[in-house]
mmCIF file of C-alpha atoms in Angstrom:
data_model
loop_
_atom_site.group_PDB
_atom_site.id
_atom_site.type_symbol
_atom_site.label_atom_id
_atom_site.label_comp_id
_atom_site.label_asym_id
_atom_site.label_seq_id
_atom_site.Cartn_x
_atom_site.Cartn_y
_atom_site.Cartn_z
ATOM 1 C CA HIS A 15 136.792 -70.364 -170.933
ATOM 2 C CA SER A 16 136.082 -70.297 -174.695
ATOM 3 C CA ALA A 17 138.776 -67.641 -175.139
ATOM 4 C CA PHE A 18 141.271 -69.772 -173.302
ATOM 5 C CA GLU A 19 140.399 -72.825 -175.355
ATOM 6 C CA PHE A 20 140.833 -70.816 -178.561
ATOM 7 C CA VAL A 21 144.216 -69.518 -177.495
ATOM 8 C CA SER A 22 145.242 -73.017 -176.438
ATOM 9 C CA ILE A 23 144.223 -74.536 -179.731
ATOM 10 C CA GLU A 24 145.489 -71.845 -182.111
ATOM 11 C CA SER A 25 148.768 -70.944 -180.382
ATOM 12 C CA ASP A 26 151.447 -72.294 -178.177
ATOM 13 C CA PHE A 27 150.724 -69.728 -175.491
ATOM 14 C CA PHE A 28 149.745 -72.455 -172.986
ATOM 15 C CA HIS A 29 152.323 -74.970 -174.025
ATOM 16 C CA ASN A 30 155.032 -73.698 -171.685
ATOM 17 C CA ASP A 31 154.894 -73.548 -167.907
ATOM 18 C CA SER A 32 155.558 -69.831 -167.564
ATOM 19 C CA SER A 33 152.787 -68.992 -169.927
ATOM 20 C CA GLU A 34 150.383 -71.235 -168.039
ATOM 21 C CA LYS A 35 151.262 -69.561 -164.747
ATOM 22 C CA GLU A 36 150.742 -66.096 -166.202
ATOM 23 C CA VAL A 37 147.388 -67.072 -167.635
ATOM 24 C CA GLY A 38 146.329 -68.706 -164.363
ATOM 25 C CA GLY A 39 147.275 -65.623 -162.391
ATOM 26 C CA LEU A 40 145.463 -63.363 -164.851
ATOM 27 C CA ALA A 41 142.350 -65.519 -164.685
ATOM 28 C CA ARG A 42 142.336 -65.480 -160.905
ATOM 29 C CA LYS A 43 142.720 -61.702 -160.916
ATOM 30 C CA MET A 44 139.875 -61.338 -163.377
ATOM 31 C CA ILE A 45 137.666 -63.668 -161.325
ATOM 32 C CA GLU A 46 138.588 -61.911 -158.093
ATOM 33 C CA LYS A 47 137.935 -58.530 -159.642
ATOM 34 C CA HIS A 48 134.629 -59.737 -160.989
ATOM 35 C CA ARG A 49 133.659 -61.130 -157.587
ATOM 36 C CA GLU A 50 134.632 -57.879 -155.873
ATOM 37 C CA GLU A 51 132.619 -55.895 -158.384
ATOM 38 C CA GLN A 52 129.623 -58.171 -157.843
ATOM 39 C CA GLU A 53 129.943 -57.918 -154.067
ATOM 40 C CA LYS A 54 130.302 -54.141 -154.296
ATOM 41 C CA LYS A 55 127.318 -53.969 -156.571
ATOM 42 C CA LYS A 56 125.395 -56.190 -154.163
ATOM 43 C CA ARG A 57 126.390 -54.004 -151.195
ATOM 44 C CA ILE A 58 125.341 -50.884 -153.077
ATOM 45 C CA GLU A 59 122.026 -52.529 -154.016
ATOM 46 C CA GLU A 60 121.443 -53.691 -150.446
ATOM 47 C CA GLU A 61 122.284 -50.228 -149.104
ATOM 48 C CA LYS A 62 119.947 -48.705 -151.625
ATOM 49 C CA GLN A 63 117.193 -51.103 -150.582
ATOM 50 C CA ARG A 64 117.813 -50.302 -146.907
ATOM 51 C CA GLU A 65 117.584 -46.589 -147.663
ATOM 52 C CA GLU A 66 114.369 -47.143 -149.625
ATOM 53 C CA LEU A 67 112.905 -49.202 -146.781
ATOM 54 C CA GLU A 68 113.940 -46.553 -144.257
ATOM 55 C CA LYS A 69 112.363 -43.838 -146.395
ATOM 56 C CA LYS A 70 109.148 -45.856 -146.721
ATOM 57 C CA LYS A 71 109.135 -46.542 -142.983
ATOM 58 C CA LYS A 72 109.633 -42.848 -142.188
ATOM 59 C CA LYS A 73 106.939 -41.903 -144.694
ATOM 60 C CA ILE A 74 104.485 -44.392 -143.188
ATOM 61 C CA GLU A 75 105.260 -43.134 -139.671
ATOM 62 C CA GLU A 76 104.866 -39.532 -140.797
ATOM 63 C CA GLU A 77 101.564 -40.286 -142.521
ATOM 64 C CA LYS A 78 100.381 -42.111 -139.387
ATOM 65 C CA ARG A 79 101.333 -39.140 -137.192
ATOM 66 C CA GLU A 80 99.537 -36.764 -139.553
ATOM 67 C CA LYS A 81 96.498 -39.056 -139.670
ATOM 68 C CA ASP A 82 96.423 -39.388 -135.874
ATOM 69 C CA ALA A 83 96.771 -35.635 -135.482
ATOM 70 C CA ALA A 84 93.982 -35.014 -138.011
ATOM 71 C CA LEU A 85 91.777 -37.601 -136.289
ATOM 72 C CA ALA A 86 92.426 -36.039 -132.893
ATOM 73 C CA GLN A 87 91.582 -32.612 -134.314
ATOM 74 C CA THR A 88 88.392 -33.948 -135.884
ATOM 75 C CA GLN A 89 87.372 -35.633 -132.629
ATOM 76 C CA THR A 90 88.006 -32.417 -130.732
ATOM 77 C CA GLU A 91 85.962 -30.449 -133.249
ATOM 78 C CA ASN A 92 83.169 -33.033 -133.195
ATOM 79 C CA GLU A 93 83.147 -33.416 -129.429
ATOM 80 C CA ALA A 94 82.595 -29.711 -128.910
ATOM 81 C CA PRO A 95 79.256 -29.507 -130.794
ATOM 82 C CA VAL A 96 78.209 -32.910 -129.421
ATOM 83 C CA LYS A 97 78.896 -31.675 -125.906
ATOM 84 C CA GLU A 98 77.020 -28.462 -126.641
ATOM 85 C CA GLU A 99 74.180 -30.473 -128.174
ATOM 86 C CA LYS A 100 73.984 -32.718 -125.100
ATOM 87 C CA GLU A 101 73.957 -29.677 -122.840
ATOM 88 C CA GLU A 102 71.164 -28.162 -124.953
ATOM 89 C CA GLU A 103 69.239 -31.442 -124.766
ATOM 90 C CA LYS A 104 69.633 -31.480 -120.982
ATOM 91 C CA LYS A 105 68.408 -27.883 -120.807
ATOM 92 C CA GLU A 106 65.393 -28.745 -122.984
ATOM 93 C CA GLU A 107 64.664 -31.813 -120.849
ATOM 94 C CA LYS A 108 64.801 -29.701 -117.698
ATOM 95 C CA LYS A 109 62.499 -27.133 -119.324
ATOM 96 C CA GLU A 110 60.023 -29.877 -120.268
ATOM 97 C CA GLU A 111 60.210 -31.330 -116.758
ATOM 98 C CA LYS A 112 59.534 -27.898 -115.274
ATOM 99 C CA LYS A 113 56.628 -27.412 -117.692
ATOM 100 C CA GLU A 114 55.152 -30.771 -116.688
ATOM 101 C CA GLU A 115 55.647 -29.953 -113.009
ATOM 102 C CA LYS A 116 53.976 -26.586 -113.566
ATOM 103 C CA LYS A 117 51.102 -28.256 -115.393
ATOM 104 C CA ASP A 118 50.704 -30.720 -112.529
ATOM 105 C CA GLU A 119 50.729 -27.846 -110.067
ATOM 106 C CA GLU A 120 48.201 -25.885 -112.126
ATOM 107 C CA LYS A 121 46.001 -28.921 -112.711
ATOM 108 C CA PRO A 122 43.205 -28.997 -110.101
ATOM 109 C CA LYS A 123 43.443 -31.851 -107.632
ATOM 110 C CA TYR A 124 40.042 -33.466 -107.216
ATOM 111 C CA GLU A 125 38.844 -35.184 -104.051
ATOM 112 C CA ASP A 126 36.479 -38.121 -103.804
ATOM 113 C CA PRO A 127 32.943 -36.964 -102.932
ATOM 114 C CA ASN A 128 31.233 -38.089 -99.730
ATOM 115 C CA LYS A 129 28.201 -40.395 -99.776
ATOM 116 C CA GLY A 130 25.941 -37.436 -100.467
ATOM 117 C CA ASN A 131 27.928 -36.335 -103.558
ATOM 118 C CA GLY A 132 29.401 -33.416 -101.603
ATOM 119 C CA PHE A 133 32.387 -33.015 -99.284
ATOM 120 C CA ASP A 134 33.192 -33.076 -95.559
ATOM 121 C CA LEU A 135 35.234 -30.137 -94.246
ATOM 122 C CA ASP A 136 36.494 -29.403 -90.732
ATOM 123 C CA LYS A 137 33.717 -26.934 -89.827
ATOM 124 C CA TYR A 138 30.874 -28.067 -92.083
ATOM 125 C CA TYR A 139 29.846 -30.561 -94.722
ATOM 126 C CA TRP A 140 27.562 -30.384 -97.729
ATOM 127 C CA VAL A 141 25.663 -32.797 -99.960
ATOM 128 C CA GLN A 142 23.866 -32.331 -103.261
ATOM 129 C CA ASN A 143 21.586 -33.659 -105.932
ATOM 130 C CA LEU A 144 21.021 -32.061 -109.310
ATOM 131 C CA GLN A 145 18.411 -29.620 -107.987
ATOM 132 C CA GLU A 146 19.788 -28.454 -104.642
ATOM 133 C CA LEU A 147 22.529 -28.489 -102.009
ATOM 134 C CA THR A 148 22.182 -29.011 -98.290
ATOM 135 C CA VAL A 149 24.834 -27.528 -96.009
ATOM 136 C CA ASN A 150 25.213 -28.660 -92.400
ATOM 137 C CA VAL A 151 27.157 -26.436 -89.987
ATOM 138 C CA PRO A 152 27.596 -27.766 -86.415
ATOM 139 C CA VAL A 153 27.246 -25.128 -83.656
ATOM 140 C CA PRO A 154 27.492 -25.331 -79.844
ATOM 141 C CA TYR A 155 24.491 -27.078 -78.323
ATOM 142 C CA GLY A 156 21.809 -24.671 -77.146
ATOM 143 C CA THR A 157 22.593 -22.022 -79.757
ATOM 144 C CA LYS A 158 19.523 -19.830 -80.335
ATOM 145 C CA PRO A 159 18.206 -18.944 -83.810
ATOM 146 C CA SER A 160 18.520 -15.245 -82.961
ATOM 147 C CA SER A 161 22.282 -15.610 -82.596
ATOM 148 C CA ILE A 162 22.679 -17.180 -86.026
ATOM 149 C CA VAL A 163 24.113 -15.213 -88.951
ATOM 150 C CA CYS A 164 23.036 -16.626 -92.333
ATOM 151 C CA ASP A 165 23.086 -14.383 -95.386
ATOM 152 C CA ILE A 166 22.086 -16.190 -98.593
ATOM 153 C CA ARG A 167 22.762 -14.298 -101.836
ATOM 154 C CA LYS A 168 22.613 -15.311 -105.486
ATOM 155 C CA ASN A 169 26.334 -16.016 -105.619
ATOM 156 C CA HIS A 170 27.540 -15.552 -102.030
ATOM 157 C CA LEU A 171 27.000 -17.234 -98.673
ATOM 158 C CA LYS A 172 27.769 -16.099 -95.112
ATOM 159 C CA VAL A 173 27.188 -18.374 -92.121
ATOM 160 C CA GLY A 174 28.236 -18.030 -88.479
ATOM 161 C CA ILE A 175 27.340 -16.982 -84.950
ATOM 162 C CA LYS A 176 27.044 -13.333 -83.939
ATOM 163 C CA GLY A 177 30.157 -11.948 -82.305
ATOM 164 C CA GLN A 178 32.361 -14.727 -83.696
ATOM 165 C CA PRO A 179 34.356 -15.133 -86.930
ATOM 166 C CA LEU A 180 32.197 -16.356 -89.814
ATOM 167 C CA ILE A 181 32.305 -20.096 -90.432
ATOM 168 C CA ILE A 182 31.470 -19.731 -94.141
ATOM 169 C CA ASP A 183 32.097 -16.557 -96.111
ATOM 170 C CA GLY A 184 32.707 -16.945 -99.824
ATOM 171 C CA GLU A 185 31.553 -16.890 -103.415
ATOM 172 C CA LEU A 186 29.367 -19.845 -104.350
ATOM 173 C CA TRP A 187 30.583 -22.291 -107.004
ATOM 174 C CA ARG A 188 27.535 -21.475 -109.135
ATOM 175 C CA THR A 189 24.531 -19.185 -108.776
ATOM 176 C CA ILE A 190 21.448 -20.177 -106.785
ATOM 177 C CA LYS A 191 17.830 -19.065 -106.406
ATOM 178 C CA PRO A 192 17.814 -17.051 -103.145
ATOM 179 C CA ASP A 193 14.018 -16.937 -102.972
ATOM 180 C CA ASP A 194 13.889 -20.747 -103.029
ATOM 181 C CA SER A 195 16.669 -21.166 -100.476
ATOM 182 C CA PHE A 196 16.440 -21.050 -96.668
ATOM 183 C CA TRP A 197 18.089 -22.080 -93.414
ATOM 184 C CA SER A 198 16.989 -23.590 -90.092
ATOM 185 C CA LEU A 199 18.487 -24.551 -86.722
ATOM 186 C CA GLU A 200 18.273 -28.312 -86.236
ATOM 187 C CA ASP A 201 18.062 -29.632 -82.645
ATOM 188 C CA LYS A 202 19.826 -26.488 -81.366
ATOM 189 C CA LYS A 203 23.164 -27.925 -82.512
ATOM 190 C CA ALA A 204 23.429 -27.529 -86.295
ATOM 191 C CA ILE A 205 22.557 -24.959 -88.940
ATOM 192 C CA SER A 206 20.948 -26.617 -91.953
ATOM 193 C CA ILE A 207 20.941 -24.590 -95.173
ATOM 194 C CA LEU A 208 19.109 -25.585 -98.338
ATOM 195 C CA LEU A 209 20.317 -23.919 -101.555
ATOM 196 C CA THR A 210 18.311 -24.335 -104.762
ATOM 197 C CA LYS A 211 20.534 -24.424 -107.862
ATOM 198 C CA GLN A 212 19.968 -22.045 -110.746
ATOM 199 C CA ASP A 213 21.265 -24.678 -113.204
ATOM 200 C CA GLN A 214 19.673 -27.956 -112.199
ATOM 201 C CA LEU A 215 21.639 -30.078 -114.656
ATOM 202 C CA GLU A 216 25.103 -29.538 -113.175
ATOM 203 C CA TRP A 217 27.022 -31.079 -110.298
ATOM 204 C CA TRP A 218 28.900 -28.628 -108.099
ATOM 205 C CA ARG A 219 32.602 -29.248 -107.429
ATOM 206 C CA CYS A 220 32.586 -27.269 -104.175
ATOM 207 C CA LEU A 221 30.279 -25.115 -102.075
ATOM 208 C CA VAL A 222 32.335 -21.908 -102.085
ATOM 209 C CA LYS A 223 35.312 -21.142 -104.274
ATOM 210 C CA GLY A 224 38.595 -21.937 -102.560
ATOM 211 C CA ASP A 225 37.284 -25.113 -100.934
ATOM 212 C CA PRO A 226 38.558 -28.546 -102.050
ATOM 213 C CA LEU A 227 37.135 -29.616 -105.428
ATOM 214 C CA ILE A 228 35.386 -32.960 -105.796
ATOM 215 C CA ASP A 229 35.625 -35.302 -108.768
ATOM 216 C CA THR A 230 32.140 -35.072 -110.280
ATOM 217 C CA GLN A 231 32.872 -38.178 -112.350
ATOM 218 C CA LYS A 232 32.565 -40.109 -109.096
ATOM 219 C CA VAL A 233 29.195 -38.795 -107.911
ATOM 220 C CA HIS A 234 26.254 -41.200 -107.653
ATOM 221 C CA PRO A 235 23.373 -39.764 -109.687
ATOM 222 C CA GLU A 236 20.963 -42.401 -108.361
ATOM 223 C CA ASN A 237 20.955 -40.451 -105.097
ATOM 224 C CA SER A 238 19.065 -37.673 -106.879
ATOM 225 C CA LYS A 239 15.269 -37.636 -106.887
ATOM 226 C CA LEU A 240 14.667 -38.303 -110.579
ATOM 227 C CA SER A 241 10.995 -38.976 -109.904
ATOM 228 C CA ASP A 242 10.538 -35.310 -108.941
ATOM 229 C CA LEU A 243 11.689 -34.082 -112.370
ATOM 230 C CA ASP A 244 9.466 -33.313 -115.344
ATOM 231 C CA PRO A 245 9.696 -35.858 -118.217
ATOM 232 C CA GLU A 246 11.911 -33.694 -120.449
ATOM 233 C CA THR A 247 14.382 -32.825 -117.668
ATOM 234 C CA ARG A 248 14.356 -36.399 -116.419
ATOM 235 C CA SER A 249 15.199 -37.672 -119.916
ATOM 236 C CA THR A 250 18.092 -35.218 -120.138
ATOM 237 C CA VAL A 251 19.376 -36.181 -116.679
ATOM 238 C CA GLU A 252 19.128 -39.909 -117.414
ATOM 239 C CA LYS A 253 21.092 -39.340 -120.641
ATOM 240 C CA MET A 254 23.781 -37.468 -118.668
ATOM 241 C CA MET A 255 23.901 -40.274 -116.109
ATOM 242 C CA PHE A 256 24.239 -42.901 -118.848
ATOM 243 C CA ASP A 257 26.977 -40.953 -120.646
ATOM 244 C CA GLN A 258 28.855 -40.459 -117.375
ATOM 245 C CA ARG A 259 28.808 -44.180 -116.591
ATOM 246 C CA GLN A 260 29.902 -44.994 -120.166
ATOM 247 C CA LYS A 261 32.857 -42.601 -119.933
ATOM 248 C CA GLN A 262 33.933 -44.094 -116.606
ATOM 249 C CA MET A 263 33.979 -47.539 -118.247
ATOM 250 C CA GLY A 264 35.685 -46.265 -121.407
ATOM 251 C CA LEU A 265 32.601 -47.009 -123.524
ATOM 252 C CA PRO A 266 30.885 -44.840 -126.177
ATOM 253 C CA THR A 267 28.359 -42.216 -125.059
ATOM 254 C CA SER A 268 24.759 -42.138 -126.296
ATOM 255 C CA ASP A 269 25.657 -39.636 -129.045
ATOM 256 C CA GLU A 270 28.589 -41.801 -130.194
ATOM 257 C CA ILE A 271 26.376 -44.907 -130.210
ATOM 258 C CA GLN A 272 23.784 -43.054 -132.296
ATOM 259 C CA LYS A 273 26.450 -41.983 -134.804
ATOM 260 C CA GLN A 274 27.791 -45.541 -135.023
ATOM 261 C CA ASP A 275 24.263 -46.860 -135.658
ATOM 262 C CA LEU A 276 23.742 -44.289 -138.417
ATOM 263 C CA LEU A 277 27.057 -45.279 -140.007
ATOM 264 C CA LYS A 278 26.140 -48.989 -139.871
ATOM 265 C CA GLN A 279 22.769 -48.241 -141.446
ATOM 266 C CA PHE A 280 24.408 -46.198 -144.201
ATOM 267 C CA MET A 281 26.992 -48.924 -144.886
ATOM 268 C CA SER A 282 24.292 -51.603 -145.097
ATOM 269 C CA GLN A 283 22.514 -49.492 -147.716
ATOM 270 C CA HIS A 284 25.767 -48.811 -149.598
ATOM 271 C CA PRO A 285 27.914 -51.976 -149.354
ATOM 272 C CA GLU A 286 30.214 -50.724 -152.111
ATOM 273 C CA MET A 287 31.511 -48.071 -149.682
ATOM 274 C CA VAL A 288 32.275 -50.475 -146.822
ATOM 275 C CA GLN A 289 36.009 -50.521 -147.568
ATOM 276 C CA GLN A 290 36.137 -46.732 -147.743
ATOM 277 C CA PHE A 291 34.494 -46.353 -144.333
ATOM 278 C CA SER A 292 36.298 -49.310 -142.719
ATOM 279 C CA GLY A 293 37.969 -48.233 -139.495
ATOM 280 C CA MET A 294 36.473 -44.766 -139.700
ATOM 281 C CA LYS A 295 35.974 -43.075 -136.333
ATOM 282 C CA MET A 296 32.941 -40.891 -135.871
ATOM 283 C CA ASN A 297 33.465 -37.613 -133.999
#
């Protein structure tokens, strides 16, 4: 517009009608050309932006595909060792279960003792105290002593009736004193056998090996004749009885009590060491 004003002021270019028409037409052409150029430039810019956006979109999609593929590959690679690890864990668990089952099978199963601290079997029963065992074998009424078979050895016992399979024939749980052992026929209907133990401070778990084992923690020591023992043996037996009862109740044995008393005495004499010995367990 400034150029037009200058021309208008300084010349007579616009003072005639033809000149004004020419200038108007020229201006319109220039404006139209400018507008077309701007629109073209805008279209080019928009097209360029669309291409850029399309490129970015394709790049993002490609990166996503690559990322997904990599993730899938990683998961596959990770799942394989995890699966193998789980299978190994299952195998180990099965091995442990089998070990525990084997231990349970190997672990002796103990039976509750009868009232006489022994056990009742189908063909005989036995009872015991710390010094001796008494075995009772029922036989047909009227059986004569001469028809009885009873062979008592240091570590073996045979009992039966002549001409018939032996009722007892096996290795004794522990050794006995054969010279202090004997048998008798009671009321013509039962063989009674007294076996004197070699070790008179031990409870037997069975009469002959292979028979059911009893739980000696459940025997009743008071059934034994403590009054028949010498003072030293009696003291030892009473200590064993006390310790057994303490263990059954989850309480300390006589030796553990003695150690605890010694520790208390020591701590009372050395109070500065109380903290050091606090919570200490004596073995």
